[in-house]
Amino acid sequence: MNTLRHHYPEYAIEAAGLGIFMISASVVTAALELPTSPIRQAIADPLLRRFLIGVAMGLTAIAIIYSPWGKRSGAHINPAVTLTFWRLKKIQTWDACFYIAAQCMGGLTGLWLASILLGGAIADPSVNYIVTIPGREGELAAFLAELAISFGLMTVVLNVSNHMRISQFTGICVGILVATYITFEAPISGMSMNPARTLASALPAQIWQAIWLYFIAPPLGMLLAAEVYLRQGRKKRQSELCCKLCPNSETPCISPVCCQQGCGKILKLFCFLISGESL
């Protein structure tokens, strides 16, 4: 198949990206939540621990997005993101299917590797395979929270990535939102925003509580954000939409109609520090 032959590097990157994210989430959560961890014993405040987890995961997301790999595939690492760009006609159907399949496999592989690294600690109730389940407020609150944070993230992505002067900051905005959501929203729904991320935790943990809402709310929220964006007087500017979280002209673009925006001079040093490559 031509699609697979031409774009398999992007699919592999998507798998690796979510795999890395899951490993990072598992290790950071174990370090900050496992009762035997010295860090957990030193930090009693759960809000502060969530803040530190959020910062770590926000930085992980930023590193993936601005890495050479992330700049090539677009660093979706989330089926909801891919579905939204497919709806906006910035990624073809077969590419979207392979992206989503790769993301699911990458998430599962990442958690499997994390379980090898952490051993029995990953099954400890304080870590519990980093599953996402509704909090005390219940399933409806979790659904609405997932819908809201997914809508908010995609709204920011679309509005920032499609302005040449600030498109370079898209990945940083994503990282800040991830950190903020984990800090404040996680007690409501576990802060997923990502069906593949939830599946990767649910399968080894065999915890399927309210799994439906994590498959429905994030894609719905992001698709709603896309519809709002298109109806805000921007229909004539649809060609500007880019399916990368770090729009750039340095790498091939999987989009059939790529805007070829640059990643911007302001972040040259930042990207160099993360990727080790000069721009």
CSV table of C-alpha atoms in Angstrom, one decimal, residues 1-271:
chain,number,residue,atom,x,y,z
A,1,MET,CA,0.0,0.0,0.0
A,2,ASN,CA,1.4,3.4,-1.1
A,3,THR,CA,0.3,5.2,2.0
A,4,LEU,CA,2.0,2.7,4.3
A,5,ARG,CA,5.2,2.6,2.2
A,6,HIS,CA,5.5,6.4,2.1
A,7,HIS,CA,4.4,7.4,5.6
A,8,TYR,CA,5.6,4.5,7.8
A,9,PRO,CA,8.1,6.8,9.5
A,10,GLU,CA,5.4,9.1,10.7
A,11,TYR,CA,3.3,6.1,12.0
A,12,ALA,CA,6.3,4.8,13.9
A,13,ILE,CA,6.9,8.2,15.4
A,14,GLU,CA,3.4,8.5,16.6
A,15,ALA,CA,3.7,5.1,18.3
A,16,ALA,CA,7.0,6.0,19.9
A,17,GLY,CA,5.7,9.4,21.0
A,18,LEU,CA,2.8,8.1,23.0
A,19,GLY,CA,4.9,5.2,24.3
A,20,ILE,CA,7.5,7.7,25.6
A,21,PHE,CA,4.6,9.8,27.2
A,22,MET,CA,3.2,6.7,28.9
A,23,ILE,CA,6.6,5.7,30.3
A,24,SER,CA,7.2,9.2,31.6
A,25,ALA,CA,3.7,9.3,33.2
A,26,SER,CA,4.3,6.0,34.9
A,27,VAL,CA,7.7,6.8,36.3
A,28,VAL,CA,6.7,10.3,37.4
A,29,THR,CA,3.5,9.1,39.1
A,30,ALA,CA,5.4,6.3,40.9
A,31,ALA,CA,8.0,8.7,42.1
A,32,LEU,CA,5.5,11.1,43.5
A,33,GLU,CA,2.6,8.8,44.6
A,34,LEU,CA,4.1,5.5,45.7
A,35,PRO,CA,4.0,5.4,49.5
A,36,THR,CA,7.6,4.0,49.8
A,37,SER,CA,9.0,6.8,47.6
A,38,PRO,CA,11.1,9.3,49.4
A,39,ILE,CA,9.6,12.1,47.3
A,40,ARG,CA,6.1,11.0,48.3
A,41,GLN,CA,7.1,11.0,51.9
A,42,ALA,CA,8.6,14.5,51.7
A,43,ILE,CA,5.6,16.0,49.9
A,44,ALA,CA,2.3,15.5,51.8
A,45,ASP,CA,0.2,17.9,49.9
A,46,PRO,CA,-1.7,16.1,47.0
A,47,LEU,CA,-2.2,19.4,45.1
A,48,LEU,CA,1.6,20.0,45.1
A,49,ARG,CA,2.2,16.5,44.0
A,50,ARG,CA,-0.2,16.8,41.1
A,51,PHE,CA,1.4,20.1,40.2
A,52,LEU,CA,4.8,18.4,40.0
A,53,ILE,CA,3.4,15.6,37.9
A,54,GLY,CA,1.7,18.1,35.7
A,55,VAL,CA,4.9,20.1,35.2
A,56,ALA,CA,6.8,16.9,34.3
A,57,MET,CA,4.2,15.7,31.8
A,58,GLY,CA,3.9,19.2,30.3
A,59,LEU,CA,7.6,19.2,29.7
A,60,THR,CA,7.4,15.7,28.3
A,61,ALA,CA,4.8,16.8,25.8
A,62,ILE,CA,6.8,19.9,24.8
A,63,ALA,CA,9.9,17.8,24.3
A,64,ILE,CA,8.0,15.3,22.1
A,65,ILE,CA,6.4,18.1,20.1
A,66,TYR,CA,9.7,20.0,19.4
A,67,SER,CA,11.9,17.0,18.9
A,68,PRO,CA,12.9,16.1,15.3
A,69,TRP,CA,10.5,13.2,15.4
A,70,GLY,CA,7.6,15.3,16.6
A,71,LYS,CA,8.3,18.0,14.0
A,72,ARG,CA,8.0,15.3,11.3
A,73,SER,CA,4.8,13.5,12.4
A,74,GLY,CA,3.1,16.5,14.0
A,75,ALA,CA,3.2,14.9,17.4
A,76,HIS,CA,-0.5,14.1,17.6
A,77,ILE,CA,0.0,11.1,19.9
A,78,ASN,CA,-3.8,11.2,20.4
A,79,PRO,CA,-6.6,9.7,18.3
A,80,ALA,CA,-8.8,12.7,19.1
A,81,VAL,CA,-6.2,15.1,17.7
A,82,THR,CA,-5.8,13.0,14.5
A,83,LEU,CA,-9.6,12.7,14.0
A,84,THR,CA,-9.9,16.5,14.3
A,85,PHE,CA,-7.3,17.1,11.7
A,86,TRP,CA,-8.9,14.5,9.5
A,87,ARG,CA,-12.2,16.4,9.8
A,88,LEU,CA,-10.3,19.5,8.7
A,89,LYS,CA,-9.0,17.6,5.7
A,90,LYS,CA,-5.4,18.1,6.8
A,91,ILE,CA,-4.7,14.4,6.9
A,92,GLN,CA,-6.0,11.7,4.6
A,93,THR,CA,-8.2,8.8,5.7
A,94,TRP,CA,-5.7,6.0,5.5
A,95,ASP,CA,-3.0,8.1,7.2
A,96,ALA,CA,-5.5,8.9,10.0
A,97,CYS,CA,-6.3,5.2,10.4
A,98,PHE,CA,-2.6,4.2,10.6
A,99,TYR,CA,-1.9,7.1,13.0
A,100,ILE,CA,-4.6,6.0,15.4
A,101,ALA,CA,-3.6,2.3,15.2
A,102,ALA,CA,0.1,3.3,15.9
A,103,GLN,CA,-0.9,5.5,18.8
A,104,CYS,CA,-2.9,2.7,20.4
A,105,MET,CA,0.0,0.2,19.9
A,106,GLY,CA,2.5,2.7,21.1
A,107,GLY,CA,0.6,3.5,24.3
A,108,LEU,CA,0.3,-0.2,25.1
A,109,THR,CA,3.9,-0.8,24.4
A,110,GLY,CA,5.0,2.2,26.5
A,111,LEU,CA,3.0,1.0,29.5
A,112,TRP,CA,4.4,-2.6,29.1
A,113,LEU,CA,7.9,-1.2,29.1
A,114,ALA,CA,7.0,0.9,32.2
A,115,SER,CA,5.8,-2.2,34.0
A,116,ILE,CA,9.1,-3.9,33.3
A,117,LEU,CA,11.0,-0.9,34.6
A,118,LEU,CA,8.8,-0.4,37.7
A,119,GLY,CA,8.0,-4.0,38.5
A,120,GLY,CA,5.2,-4.5,41.0
A,121,ALA,CA,5.1,-0.7,41.8
A,122,ILE,CA,3.0,0.0,38.7
A,123,ALA,CA,0.2,-2.2,40.1
A,124,ASP,CA,0.3,-0.5,43.5
A,125,PRO,CA,-3.0,1.2,44.2
A,126,SER,CA,-1.3,4.6,44.4
A,127,VAL,CA,-0.1,4.1,40.8
A,128,ASN,CA,-2.5,1.5,39.4
A,129,TYR,CA,-1.2,1.5,35.8
A,130,ILE,CA,-2.0,5.3,35.8
A,131,VAL,CA,-5.6,4.4,34.9
A,132,THR,CA,-8.1,7.2,34.2
A,133,ILE,CA,-11.4,6.8,36.1
A,134,PRO,CA,-14.1,9.3,37.3
A,135,GLY,CA,-13.6,10.9,40.6
A,136,ARG,CA,-16.0,11.3,43.5
A,137,GLU,CA,-18.2,13.7,41.4
A,138,GLY,CA,-19.2,10.8,39.2
A,139,GLU,CA,-19.4,9.9,35.5
A,140,LEU,CA,-21.4,12.9,34.3
A,141,ALA,CA,-18.9,15.3,35.8
A,142,ALA,CA,-16.0,13.4,34.4
A,143,PHE,CA,-17.6,13.4,30.9
A,144,LEU,CA,-18.2,17.1,31.0
A,145,ALA,CA,-14.7,17.8,32.3
A,146,GLU,CA,-13.1,15.7,29.6
A,147,LEU,CA,-15.3,17.4,27.0
A,148,ALA,CA,-14.3,20.9,28.3
A,149,ILE,CA,-10.5,20.3,28.5
A,150,SER,CA,-10.4,18.6,25.1
A,151,PHE,CA,-12.4,21.5,23.6
A,152,GLY,CA,-10.0,24.0,25.3
A,153,LEU,CA,-6.9,22.3,24.1
A,154,MET,CA,-7.9,22.1,20.5
A,155,THR,CA,-9.2,25.6,20.5
A,156,VAL,CA,-5.8,26.8,21.6
A,157,VAL,CA,-4.0,24.6,19.1
A,158,LEU,CA,-6.0,25.8,16.1
A,159,ASN,CA,-5.9,29.5,17.1
A,160,VAL,CA,-2.2,29.5,17.9
A,161,SER,CA,-0.8,27.2,15.3
A,162,ASN,CA,-2.5,29.2,12.5
A,163,HIS,CA,-1.0,32.6,13.3
A,164,MET,CA,2.5,32.9,11.7
A,165,ARG,CA,3.9,35.1,14.5
A,166,ILE,CA,2.9,32.8,17.3
A,167,SER,CA,2.6,29.4,15.7
A,168,GLN,CA,6.0,28.5,17.2
A,169,PHE,CA,4.5,28.6,20.6
A,170,THR,CA,1.8,26.0,19.9
A,171,GLY,CA,3.8,23.2,21.7
A,172,ILE,CA,4.5,25.3,24.7
A,173,CYS,CA,0.8,26.2,25.0
A,174,VAL,CA,0.0,22.5,24.9
A,175,GLY,CA,2.5,21.7,27.6
A,176,ILE,CA,1.1,24.5,29.8
A,177,LEU,CA,-2.4,23.2,29.4
A,178,VAL,CA,-1.4,19.6,30.1
A,179,ALA,CA,0.3,20.8,33.3
A,180,THR,CA,-2.7,22.9,34.3
A,181,TYR,CA,-5.2,20.2,33.6
A,182,ILE,CA,-3.3,17.5,35.6
A,183,THR,CA,-3.0,19.9,38.5
A,184,PHE,CA,-6.6,20.9,38.7
A,185,GLU,CA,-8.8,18.6,36.6
A,186,ALA,CA,-7.3,15.2,37.3
A,187,PRO,CA,-9.4,14.6,40.5
A,188,ILE,CA,-12.5,14.9,38.4
A,189,SER,CA,-11.7,12.5,35.5
A,190,GLY,CA,-8.1,11.5,35.8
A,191,MET,CA,-7.2,13.9,32.9
A,192,SER,CA,-7.1,11.7,29.9
A,193,MET,CA,-8.1,13.8,26.8
A,194,ASN,CA,-6.7,10.7,24.9
A,195,PRO,CA,-8.6,7.5,24.1
A,196,ALA,CA,-5.3,5.6,23.3
A,197,ARG,CA,-3.8,6.8,26.6
A,198,THR,CA,-6.8,5.5,28.5
A,199,LEU,CA,-6.9,2.2,26.7
A,200,ALA,CA,-3.2,1.7,27.3
A,201,SER,CA,-3.8,1.8,31.1
A,202,ALA,CA,-7.2,0.1,31.2
A,203,LEU,CA,-6.1,-3.1,29.4
A,204,PRO,CA,-3.2,-4.2,31.7
A,205,ALA,CA,-5.1,-3.0,34.8
A,206,GLN,CA,-8.4,-4.6,33.6
A,207,ILE,CA,-10.3,-1.6,34.8
A,208,TRP,CA,-13.0,-0.6,32.4
A,209,GLN,CA,-15.0,1.8,34.6
A,210,ALA,CA,-16.7,4.4,32.5
A,211,ILE,CA,-14.4,3.6,29.6
A,212,TRP,CA,-17.0,4.9,27.2
A,213,LEU,CA,-16.7,8.5,28.3
A,214,TYR,CA,-12.9,8.5,27.5
A,215,PHE,CA,-13.6,7.3,24.0
A,216,ILE,CA,-16.4,9.8,23.4
A,217,ALA,CA,-15.7,13.0,25.3
A,218,PRO,CA,-12.2,13.9,24.0
A,219,PRO,CA,-12.9,13.4,20.3
A,220,LEU,CA,-16.3,15.2,20.7
A,221,GLY,CA,-14.7,18.1,22.5
A,222,MET,CA,-11.9,18.5,19.9
A,223,LEU,CA,-14.3,18.1,16.9
A,224,LEU,CA,-16.5,20.8,18.5
A,225,ALA,CA,-13.5,23.1,18.8
A,226,ALA,CA,-12.8,22.6,15.1
A,227,GLU,CA,-16.4,23.4,14.1
A,228,VAL,CA,-16.3,26.6,16.2
A,229,TYR,CA,-13.0,27.6,14.6
A,230,LEU,CA,-14.4,27.1,11.1
A,231,ARG,CA,-17.4,29.2,11.9
A,232,GLN,CA,-15.5,32.1,13.3
A,233,GLY,CA,-15.2,33.8,9.9
A,234,ARG,CA,-12.2,31.6,9.0
A,235,LYS,CA,-13.7,29.3,6.3
A,236,LYS,CA,-11.7,31.1,3.7
A,237,ARG,CA,-8.5,30.5,5.7
A,238,GLN,CA,-8.9,26.7,6.0
A,239,SER,CA,-5.9,26.3,3.7
A,240,GLU,CA,-3.7,27.7,6.5
A,241,LEU,CA,-4.5,24.9,8.9
A,242,CYS,CA,-1.6,22.7,9.7
A,243,CYS,CA,-1.8,19.3,11.2
A,244,LYS,CA,1.4,19.7,13.2
A,245,LEU,CA,1.7,20.9,16.7
A,246,CYS,CA,5.0,22.5,15.7
A,247,PRO,CA,4.3,23.8,12.2
A,248,ASN,CA,7.6,23.8,10.3
A,249,SER,CA,9.1,23.5,6.8
A,250,GLU,CA,12.1,21.5,7.9
A,251,THR,CA,10.5,18.1,7.6
A,252,PRO,CA,8.1,16.4,5.2
A,253,CYS,CA,4.5,17.0,6.0
A,254,ILE,CA,1.9,14.3,5.9
A,255,SER,CA,-0.8,16.8,5.1
A,256,PRO,CA,-2.0,16.8,1.5
A,257,VAL,CA,-2.2,20.6,1.6
A,258,CYS,CA,0.6,21.8,3.9
A,259,CYS,CA,0.9,25.4,5.0
A,260,GLN,CA,4.7,25.0,5.4
A,261,GLN,CA,4.9,27.5,8.3
A,262,GLY,CA,8.2,27.9,9.9
A,263,CYS,CA,8.8,27.0,13.6
A,264,GLY,CA,10.0,30.6,14.2
A,265,LYS,CA,13.3,32.2,15.1
A,266,ILE,CA,12.4,32.8,18.7
A,267,LEU,CA,12.4,29.1,19.5
A,268,LYS,CA,15.6,28.2,17.7
A,269,LEU,CA,17.6,27.9,20.9
A,270,PHE,CA,14.8,26.1,22.6
A,271,CYS,CA,14.5,23.5,19.8
